[in-house]
PDB file of C-alpha atoms in Angstrom:
ATOM      1  CA  GLY A 434     -41.473  29.455 -46.078  1.00  0.00           C
ATOM      2  CA  GLU A 435     -37.883  28.664 -45.294  1.00  0.00           C
ATOM      3  CA  GLU A 436     -37.734  25.284 -46.525  1.00  0.00           C
ATOM      4  CA  VAL A 437     -37.756  23.597 -49.833  1.00  0.00           C
ATOM      5  CA  ALA A 438     -40.851  21.496 -50.006  1.00  0.00           C
ATOM      6  CA  GLN A 439     -40.658  18.118 -52.048  1.00  0.00           C
ATOM      7  CA  THR A 440     -43.540  15.862 -52.743  1.00  0.00           C
ATOM      8  CA  PRO A 441     -44.184  12.950 -52.665  1.00  0.00           C
ATOM      9  CA  LYS A 442     -41.284  11.450 -50.313  1.00  0.00           C
ATOM     10  CA  HIS A 443     -41.788   8.199 -52.077  1.00  0.00           C
ATOM     11  CA  LEU A 444     -43.037   7.299 -55.532  1.00  0.00           C
ATOM     12  CA  VAL A 445     -43.407   3.680 -56.791  1.00  0.00           C
ATOM     13  CA  ARG A 446     -43.971   3.123 -60.561  1.00  0.00           C
ATOM     14  CA  GLY A 447     -44.029   0.166 -62.998  1.00  0.00           C
ATOM     15  CA  GLU A 448     -41.775   0.564 -66.009  1.00  0.00           C
ATOM     16  CA  GLY A 449     -43.159   2.495 -68.702  1.00  0.00           C
ATOM     17  CA  GLN A 450     -45.471   4.613 -66.288  1.00  0.00           C
ATOM     18  CA  LYS A 451     -45.248   8.328 -65.800  1.00  0.00           C
ATOM     19  CA  ALA A 452     -43.843  10.021 -62.878  1.00  0.00           C
ATOM     20  CA  LYS A 453     -44.416  13.308 -61.736  1.00  0.00           C
ATOM     21  CA  LEU A 454     -42.515  14.839 -58.947  1.00  0.00           C
ATOM     22  CA  TYR A 455     -43.044  18.311 -57.137  1.00  0.00           C
ATOM     23  CA  CYS A 456     -40.947  21.196 -55.601  1.00  0.00           C
ATOM     24  CA  ALA A 457     -41.940  24.291 -53.863  1.00  0.00           C
ATOM     25  CA  PRO A 458     -38.790  26.569 -53.704  1.00  0.00           C
ATOM     26  CA  ILE A 459     -38.038  29.319 -50.831  1.00  0.00           C
ATOM     27  CA  LYS A 460     -40.079  32.487 -51.511  1.00  0.00           C
ATOM     28  CA  GLY A 461     -37.710  35.189 -52.817  1.00  0.00           C
ATOM     29  CA  HIS A 462     -35.405  32.655 -54.399  1.00  0.00           C
ATOM     30  CA  SER A 463     -35.022  33.052 -58.068  1.00  0.00           C
ATOM     31  CA  TYR A 464     -33.316  30.164 -59.160  1.00  0.00           C
ATOM     32  CA  VAL A 465     -34.380  26.267 -58.803  1.00  0.00           C
ATOM     33  CA  PHE A 466     -32.249  23.347 -59.608  1.00  0.00           C
ATOM     34  CA  TRP A 467     -33.002  19.829 -59.801  1.00  0.00           C
ATOM     35  CA  TYR A 468     -30.430  16.850 -59.153  1.00  0.00           C
ATOM     36  CA  GLN A 469     -30.768  13.057 -59.412  1.00  0.00           C
ATOM     37  CA  GLN A 470     -28.868  11.171 -56.990  1.00  0.00           C
ATOM     38  CA  VAL A 471     -28.185   7.703 -57.941  1.00  0.00           C
ATOM     39  CA  LEU A 472     -26.846   4.688 -55.857  1.00  0.00           C
ATOM     40  CA  LYS A 473     -23.289   5.656 -55.835  1.00  0.00           C
ATOM     41  CA  ASN A 474     -23.886   8.925 -54.096  1.00  0.00           C
ATOM     42  CA  GLU A 475     -23.335  10.588 -57.190  1.00  0.00           C
ATOM     43  CA  PHE A 476     -25.032  13.821 -57.710  1.00  0.00           C
ATOM     44  CA  LYS A 477     -26.121  14.421 -61.428  1.00  0.00           C
ATOM     45  CA  PHE A 478     -27.572  17.870 -62.498  1.00  0.00           C
ATOM     46  CA  LEU A 479     -30.644  17.818 -64.224  1.00  0.00           C
ATOM     47  CA  ILE A 480     -31.986  21.153 -65.103  1.00  0.00           C
ATOM     48  CA  SER A 481     -32.144  24.932 -63.428  1.00  0.00           C
ATOM     49  CA  PHE A 482     -34.740  27.389 -63.817  1.00  0.00           C
ATOM     50  CA  GLN A 483     -34.341  31.283 -63.215  1.00  0.00           C
ATOM     51  CA  ASN A 484     -37.971  31.928 -62.068  1.00  0.00           C
ATOM     52  CA  GLU A 485     -40.184  30.386 -64.728  1.00  0.00           C
ATOM     53  CA  ASN A 486     -37.380  30.071 -67.600  1.00  0.00           C
ATOM     54  CA  VAL A 487     -35.433  27.451 -68.307  1.00  0.00           C
ATOM     55  CA  PHE A 488     -31.771  28.467 -67.118  1.00  0.00           C
ATOM     56  CA  ASP A 489     -29.584  25.504 -67.854  1.00  0.00           C
ATOM     57  CA  GLU A 490     -30.987  22.090 -69.356  1.00  0.00           C
ATOM     58  CA  THR A 491     -27.629  20.374 -70.239  1.00  0.00           C
ATOM     59  CA  GLY A 492     -28.341  17.562 -67.949  1.00  0.00           C
ATOM     60  CA  MET A 493     -31.861  16.420 -69.118  1.00  0.00           C
ATOM     61  CA  PRO A 494     -32.299  13.529 -70.955  1.00  0.00           C
ATOM     62  CA  LYS A 495     -34.724  15.027 -73.051  1.00  0.00           C
ATOM     63  CA  GLU A 496     -36.642  12.536 -74.646  1.00  0.00           C
ATOM     64  CA  ARG A 497     -38.479  11.397 -71.498  1.00  0.00           C
ATOM     65  CA  PHE A 498     -37.646  14.144 -68.827  1.00  0.00           C
ATOM     66  CA  SER A 499     -39.500  17.507 -68.819  1.00  0.00           C
ATOM     67  CA  ALA A 500     -39.651  20.317 -66.343  1.00  0.00           C
ATOM     68  CA  LYS A 501     -41.674  23.196 -65.337  1.00  0.00           C
ATOM     69  CA  CYS A 502     -41.731  26.280 -63.052  1.00  0.00           C
ATOM     70  CA  LEU A 503     -45.063  28.200 -63.532  1.00  0.00           C
ATOM     71  CA  PRO A 504     -45.975  31.144 -61.331  1.00  0.00           C
ATOM     72  CA  ASN A 505     -47.789  30.527 -58.438  1.00  0.00           C
ATOM     73  CA  SER A 506     -47.297  26.966 -58.656  1.00  0.00           C
ATOM     74  CA  PRO A 507     -44.595  24.210 -57.392  1.00  0.00           C
ATOM     75  CA  CYS A 508     -42.288  23.280 -59.992  1.00  0.00           C
ATOM     76  CA  SER A 509     -42.327  20.060 -61.341  1.00  0.00           C
ATOM     77  CA  LEU A 510     -40.350  17.257 -62.967  1.00  0.00           C
ATOM     78  CA  GLU A 511     -41.997  14.689 -65.087  1.00  0.00           C
ATOM     79  CA  ILE A 512     -40.723  11.393 -66.399  1.00  0.00           C
ATOM     80  CA  GLN A 513     -42.701   9.849 -69.179  1.00  0.00           C
ATOM     81  CA  ALA A 514     -42.493   5.958 -69.800  1.00  0.00           C
ATOM     82  CA  THR A 515     -40.099   5.371 -66.642  1.00  0.00           C
ATOM     83  CA  LYS A 516     -37.215   3.117 -67.046  1.00  0.00           C
ATOM     84  CA  LEU A 517     -35.449   0.773 -64.365  1.00  0.00           C
ATOM     85  CA  GLU A 518     -32.271   3.062 -64.527  1.00  0.00           C
ATOM     86  CA  ASP A 519     -34.512   6.172 -63.393  1.00  0.00           C
ATOM     87  CA  SER A 520     -34.633   4.706 -59.782  1.00  0.00           C
ATOM     88  CA  ALA A 521     -32.982   7.322 -57.824  1.00  0.00           C
ATOM     89  CA  VAL A 522     -33.758  10.095 -55.164  1.00  0.00           C
ATOM     90  CA  TYR A 523     -34.501  13.432 -57.037  1.00  0.00           C
ATOM     91  CA  PHE A 524     -33.462  16.652 -55.076  1.00  0.00           C
ATOM     92  CA  CYS A 525     -34.606  19.919 -55.750  1.00  0.00           C
ATOM     93  CA  ALA A 526     -32.819  23.135 -54.443  1.00  0.00           C
ATOM     94  CA  SER A 527     -33.260  26.961 -54.613  1.00  0.00           C
ATOM     95  CA  SER A 528     -31.250  29.911 -54.226  1.00  0.00           C
ATOM     96  CA  THR A 529     -31.005  33.561 -54.426  1.00  0.00           C
ATOM     97  CA  ILE A 530     -29.178  35.143 -57.469  1.00  0.00           C
ATOM     98  CA  GLN A 531     -25.939  35.784 -55.658  1.00  0.00           C
ATOM     99  CA  ALA A 532     -26.122  32.180 -53.598  1.00  0.00           C
ATOM    100  CA  GLU A 533     -24.635  34.278 -50.850  1.00  0.00           C
ATOM    101  CA  TYR A 534     -26.381  31.676 -48.316  1.00  0.00           C
ATOM    102  CA  GLY A 535     -25.545  28.693 -50.766  1.00  0.00           C
ATOM    103  CA  TYR A 536     -27.981  26.325 -52.092  1.00  0.00           C
ATOM    104  CA  THR A 537     -31.112  25.033 -49.912  1.00  0.00           C
ATOM    105  CA  PHE A 538     -32.091  21.398 -50.807  1.00  0.00           C
ATOM    106  CA  GLY A 539     -35.296  19.908 -50.141  1.00  0.00           C
ATOM    107  CA  SER A 540     -35.515  16.485 -48.535  1.00  0.00           C
ATOM    108  CA  GLY A 541     -35.848  14.538 -51.879  1.00  0.00           C
ATOM    109  CA  THR A 542     -38.407  12.094 -53.694  1.00  0.00           C
ATOM    110  CA  ARG A 543     -37.431   8.658 -53.702  1.00  0.00           C
ATOM    111  CA  LEU A 544     -38.512   7.112 -57.115  1.00  0.00           C
ATOM    112  CA  THR A 545     -38.552   3.424 -57.394  1.00  0.00           C
ATOM    113  CA  VAL A 546     -39.187   1.908 -60.874  1.00  0.00           C
ATOM    114  CA  VAL A 547     -40.271  -1.500 -60.662  1.00  0.00           C
TER     115      VAL A 547
ATOM    116  CA  GLY B1379     -14.101  21.361 -67.641  1.00  0.00           C
ATOM    117  CA  ASP B1380     -14.954  22.319 -64.118  1.00  0.00           C
ATOM    118  CA  SER B1381     -14.981  19.765 -61.418  1.00  0.00           C
ATOM    119  CA  VAL B1382     -14.604  18.681 -58.064  1.00  0.00           C
ATOM    120  CA  THR B1383     -12.355  15.738 -57.019  1.00  0.00           C
ATOM    121  CA  GLN B1384     -12.892  14.397 -53.455  1.00  0.00           C
ATOM    122  CA  MET B1385     -10.895  11.393 -51.498  1.00  0.00           C
ATOM    123  CA  GLU B1386     -12.571   8.256 -51.660  1.00  0.00           C
ATOM    124  CA  GLY B1387     -14.122   6.508 -48.949  1.00  0.00           C
ATOM    125  CA  PRO B1388     -15.213   5.098 -46.692  1.00  0.00           C
ATOM    126  CA  VAL B1389     -13.409   6.995 -43.847  1.00  0.00           C
ATOM    127  CA  THR B1390     -13.467   4.971 -40.749  1.00  0.00           C
ATOM    128  CA  LEU B1391     -12.392   6.775 -37.526  1.00  0.00           C
ATOM    129  CA  SER B1392     -12.603   6.456 -33.836  1.00  0.00           C
ATOM    130  CA  GLU B1393     -14.449   8.611 -31.731  1.00  0.00           C
ATOM    131  CA  GLU B1394     -12.235  11.962 -31.009  1.00  0.00           C
ATOM    132  CA  ALA B1395     -10.063  11.320 -33.699  1.00  0.00           C
ATOM    133  CA  PHE B1396      -8.945  13.992 -36.252  1.00  0.00           C
ATOM    134  CA  LEU B1397     -10.645  14.286 -39.244  1.00  0.00           C
ATOM    135  CA  THR B1398      -9.356  15.530 -42.720  1.00  0.00           C
ATOM    136  CA  ILE B1399     -11.200  15.021 -45.876  1.00  0.00           C
ATOM    137  CA  ASN B1400      -9.535  16.132 -49.121  1.00  0.00           C
ATOM    138  CA  CYS B1401     -11.207  18.047 -52.104  1.00  0.00           C
ATOM    139  CA  THR B1402      -9.404  19.777 -55.050  1.00  0.00           C
ATOM    140  CA  TYR B1403     -11.266  21.604 -57.969  1.00  0.00           C
ATOM    141  CA  THR B1404     -10.626  22.666 -61.424  1.00  0.00           C
ATOM    142  CA  ALA B1405     -12.467  25.817 -62.379  1.00  0.00           C
ATOM    143  CA  THR B1406     -12.055  28.329 -65.131  1.00  0.00           C
ATOM    144  CA  GLY B1407     -13.244  31.181 -62.787  1.00  0.00           C
ATOM    145  CA  TYR B1408     -13.297  31.951 -59.180  1.00  0.00           C
ATOM    146  CA  PRO B1409     -16.256  29.856 -57.754  1.00  0.00           C
ATOM    147  CA  SER B1410     -17.554  29.791 -54.266  1.00  0.00           C
ATOM    148  CA  LEU B1411     -16.647  26.618 -52.439  1.00  0.00           C
ATOM    149  CA  PHE B1412     -19.163  24.461 -50.177  1.00  0.00           C
ATOM    150  CA  TRP B1413     -19.081  21.346 -47.993  1.00  0.00           C
ATOM    151  CA  TYR B1414     -22.540  19.828 -47.915  1.00  0.00           C
ATOM    152  CA  VAL B1415     -23.372  16.750 -45.577  1.00  0.00           C
ATOM    153  CA  GLN B1416     -26.111  14.161 -46.087  1.00  0.00           C
ATOM    154  CA  TYR B1417     -27.077  12.188 -43.245  1.00  0.00           C
ATOM    155  CA  PRO B1418     -28.618   8.597 -43.713  1.00  0.00           C
ATOM    156  CA  GLY B1419     -32.056   9.029 -45.388  1.00  0.00           C
ATOM    157  CA  GLU B1420     -32.100  12.899 -45.555  1.00  0.00           C
ATOM    158  CA  GLY B1421     -31.227  15.638 -47.634  1.00  0.00           C
ATOM    159  CA  LEU B1422     -28.546  17.775 -48.136  1.00  0.00           C
ATOM    160  CA  GLN B1423     -27.254  20.419 -45.625  1.00  0.00           C
ATOM    161  CA  LEU B1424     -24.938  23.101 -45.942  1.00  0.00           C
ATOM    162  CA  LEU B1425     -21.864  22.770 -43.392  1.00  0.00           C
ATOM    163  CA  LEU B1426     -19.614  25.488 -44.611  1.00  0.00           C
ATOM    164  CA  LYS B1427     -18.799  27.847 -47.527  1.00  0.00           C
ATOM    165  CA  ALA B1428     -16.102  30.285 -48.619  1.00  0.00           C
ATOM    166  CA  THR B1429     -16.705  32.702 -51.218  1.00  0.00           C
ATOM    167  CA  LYS B1430     -12.989  33.823 -51.916  1.00  0.00           C
ATOM    168  CA  ALA B1431      -9.558  32.792 -51.911  1.00  0.00           C
ATOM    169  CA  ASP B1432      -7.952  32.507 -47.990  1.00  0.00           C
ATOM    170  CA  ASP B1433     -11.441  32.543 -46.808  1.00  0.00           C
ATOM    171  CA  LYS B1434     -12.182  29.969 -44.093  1.00  0.00           C
ATOM    172  CA  GLY B1435     -15.593  28.596 -43.631  1.00  0.00           C
ATOM    173  CA  SER B1436     -16.426  26.996 -40.242  1.00  0.00           C
ATOM    174  CA  ASN B1437     -19.637  25.144 -38.703  1.00  0.00           C
ATOM    175  CA  LYS B1438     -20.110  22.930 -35.739  1.00  0.00           C
ATOM    176  CA  GLY B1439     -16.168  22.443 -35.376  1.00  0.00           C
ATOM    177  CA  PHE B1440     -15.606  21.846 -39.189  1.00  0.00           C
ATOM    178  CA  GLU B1441     -13.332  24.049 -41.028  1.00  0.00           C
ATOM    179  CA  ALA B1442     -12.197  24.396 -44.613  1.00  0.00           C
ATOM    180  CA  THR B1443      -9.955  27.133 -46.214  1.00  0.00           C
ATOM    181  CA  TYR B1444     -10.130  28.178 -49.765  1.00  0.00           C
ATOM    182  CA  ARG B1445      -6.519  27.801 -51.262  1.00  0.00           C
ATOM    183  CA  LYS B1446      -6.392  29.288 -54.658  1.00  0.00           C
ATOM    184  CA  GLU B1447      -2.631  28.184 -55.168  1.00  0.00           C
ATOM    185  CA  THR B1448      -3.361  24.752 -54.507  1.00  0.00           C
ATOM    186  CA  THR B1449      -7.241  24.700 -55.562  1.00  0.00           C
ATOM    187  CA  SER B1450      -8.317  22.807 -52.618  1.00  0.00           C
ATOM    188  CA  PHE B1451     -10.899  23.207 -49.850  1.00  0.00           C
ATOM    189  CA  HIS B1452     -10.059  20.331 -47.271  1.00  0.00           C
ATOM    190  CA  LEU B1453     -12.607  19.551 -44.699  1.00  0.00           C
ATOM    191  CA  GLU B1454     -11.214  19.363 -41.129  1.00  0.00           C
ATOM    192  CA  LYS B1455     -12.536  18.634 -37.477  1.00  0.00           C
ATOM    193  CA  GLY B1456     -10.521  18.337 -34.642  1.00  0.00           C
ATOM    194  CA  SER B1457     -12.354  15.734 -32.639  1.00  0.00           C
ATOM    195  CA  VAL B1458     -15.235  13.809 -34.510  1.00  0.00           C
ATOM    196  CA  GLN B1459     -18.309  12.329 -32.712  1.00  0.00           C
ATOM    197  CA  VAL B1460     -20.339   9.428 -33.497  1.00  0.00           C
ATOM    198  CA  SER B1461     -23.064  11.924 -34.675  1.00  0.00           C
ATOM    199  CA  ASP B1462     -20.780  13.308 -37.546  1.00  0.00           C
ATOM    200  CA  SER B1463     -21.184   9.937 -39.283  1.00  0.00           C
ATOM    201  CA  ALA B1464     -22.642  10.781 -42.821  1.00  0.00           C
ATOM    202  CA  VAL B1465     -21.436  11.592 -46.343  1.00  0.00           C
ATOM    203  CA  TYR B1466     -19.903  14.522 -47.038  1.00  0.00           C
ATOM    204  CA  PHE B1467     -19.762  16.320 -50.446  1.00  0.00           C
ATOM    205  CA  CYS B1468     -17.429  18.979 -51.625  1.00  0.00           C
ATOM    206  CA  ALA B1469     -18.871  21.164 -54.179  1.00  0.00           C
ATOM    207  CA  LEU B1470     -18.304  24.415 -56.474  1.00  0.00           C
ATOM    208  CA  GLY B1471     -20.334  27.421 -57.894  1.00  0.00           C
ATOM    209  CA  PRO B1472     -21.645  29.780 -58.920  1.00  0.00           C
ATOM    210  CA  PHE B1473     -19.339  32.608 -59.976  1.00  0.00           C
ATOM    211  CA  SER B1474     -20.285  35.900 -61.391  1.00  0.00           C
ATOM    212  CA  GLY B1475     -20.658  35.504 -65.369  1.00  0.00           C
ATOM    213  CA  GLY B1476     -20.410  31.985 -65.256  1.00  0.00           C
ATOM    214  CA  TYR B1477     -22.481  28.579 -64.606  1.00  0.00           C
ATOM    215  CA  ASN B1478     -24.882  28.988 -61.622  1.00  0.00           C
ATOM    216  CA  LYS B1479     -25.375  25.031 -60.615  1.00  0.00           C
ATOM    217  CA  LEU B1480     -23.371  23.465 -58.093  1.00  0.00           C
ATOM    218  CA  ILE B1481     -20.877  20.819 -59.199  1.00  0.00           C
ATOM    219  CA  PHE B1482     -20.537  17.807 -56.718  1.00  0.00           C
ATOM    220  CA  GLY B1483     -17.891  15.742 -55.756  1.00  0.00           C
ATOM    221  CA  ALA B1484     -18.450  12.000 -55.767  1.00  0.00           C
ATOM    222  CA  GLY B1485     -18.862  12.194 -51.825  1.00  0.00           C
ATOM    223  CA  THR B1486     -16.796  10.447 -48.934  1.00  0.00           C
ATOM    224  CA  ARG B1487     -18.712   8.454 -46.287  1.00  0.00           C
ATOM    225  CA  LEU B1488     -17.454   9.017 -42.798  1.00  0.00           C
ATOM    226  CA  ALA B1489     -18.112   6.264 -40.115  1.00  0.00           C
ATOM    227  CA  VAL B1490     -17.238   7.270 -36.679  1.00  0.00           C
ATOM    228  CA  HIS B1491     -16.987   4.280 -33.846  1.00  0.00           C
ATOM    229  CA  PRO B1492     -17.654   5.001 -30.248  1.00  0.00           C
TER     230      PRO B1492
END
């Protein structure tokens, strides 16, 4: 399809619980990106994939965050043992290699940790 | 490192006023430049882009020119509408041989009143 599909739209977890977010990129897009948007609008880069390979993971808090993009499956971002500060909207985006059309963003998953 | 600086908001205007949102960047290569818009409760939409110096991106009455000499990509619109109220993000990336993620500015909230 022509949109990046993110599920679920909303997710509520108790502190210490696991959270798993999904992203289906646009077909034919080789790159997938995850961003975290916190309250003050700031977009923090987390990780990018080139197909199923991690391309850049410099933004990932490695002790609790993990992500995968497996063939024929939606990409996923998992947070083990969530903390209050993980409350944010998580956006996924995809692009072609040259990003000639920019990056297409999904509508986000709002994670609330209580 | 590479970065984007946007003017702080909020910017409050009356309908039909002229809009400028300043954006300057620091980059070690020759990135593409983007403006994204986020309406309340929604994801990011690409507003316009420019891929090389002196390129002008335009869409829905908004314009921005890639100025390499001043490392700027200011967003302008001649006559804003209430429906333009949103948060606007300037971003840079990717460029050949360099990173491929988007680096965002902090966002500028625009509020247009009738």
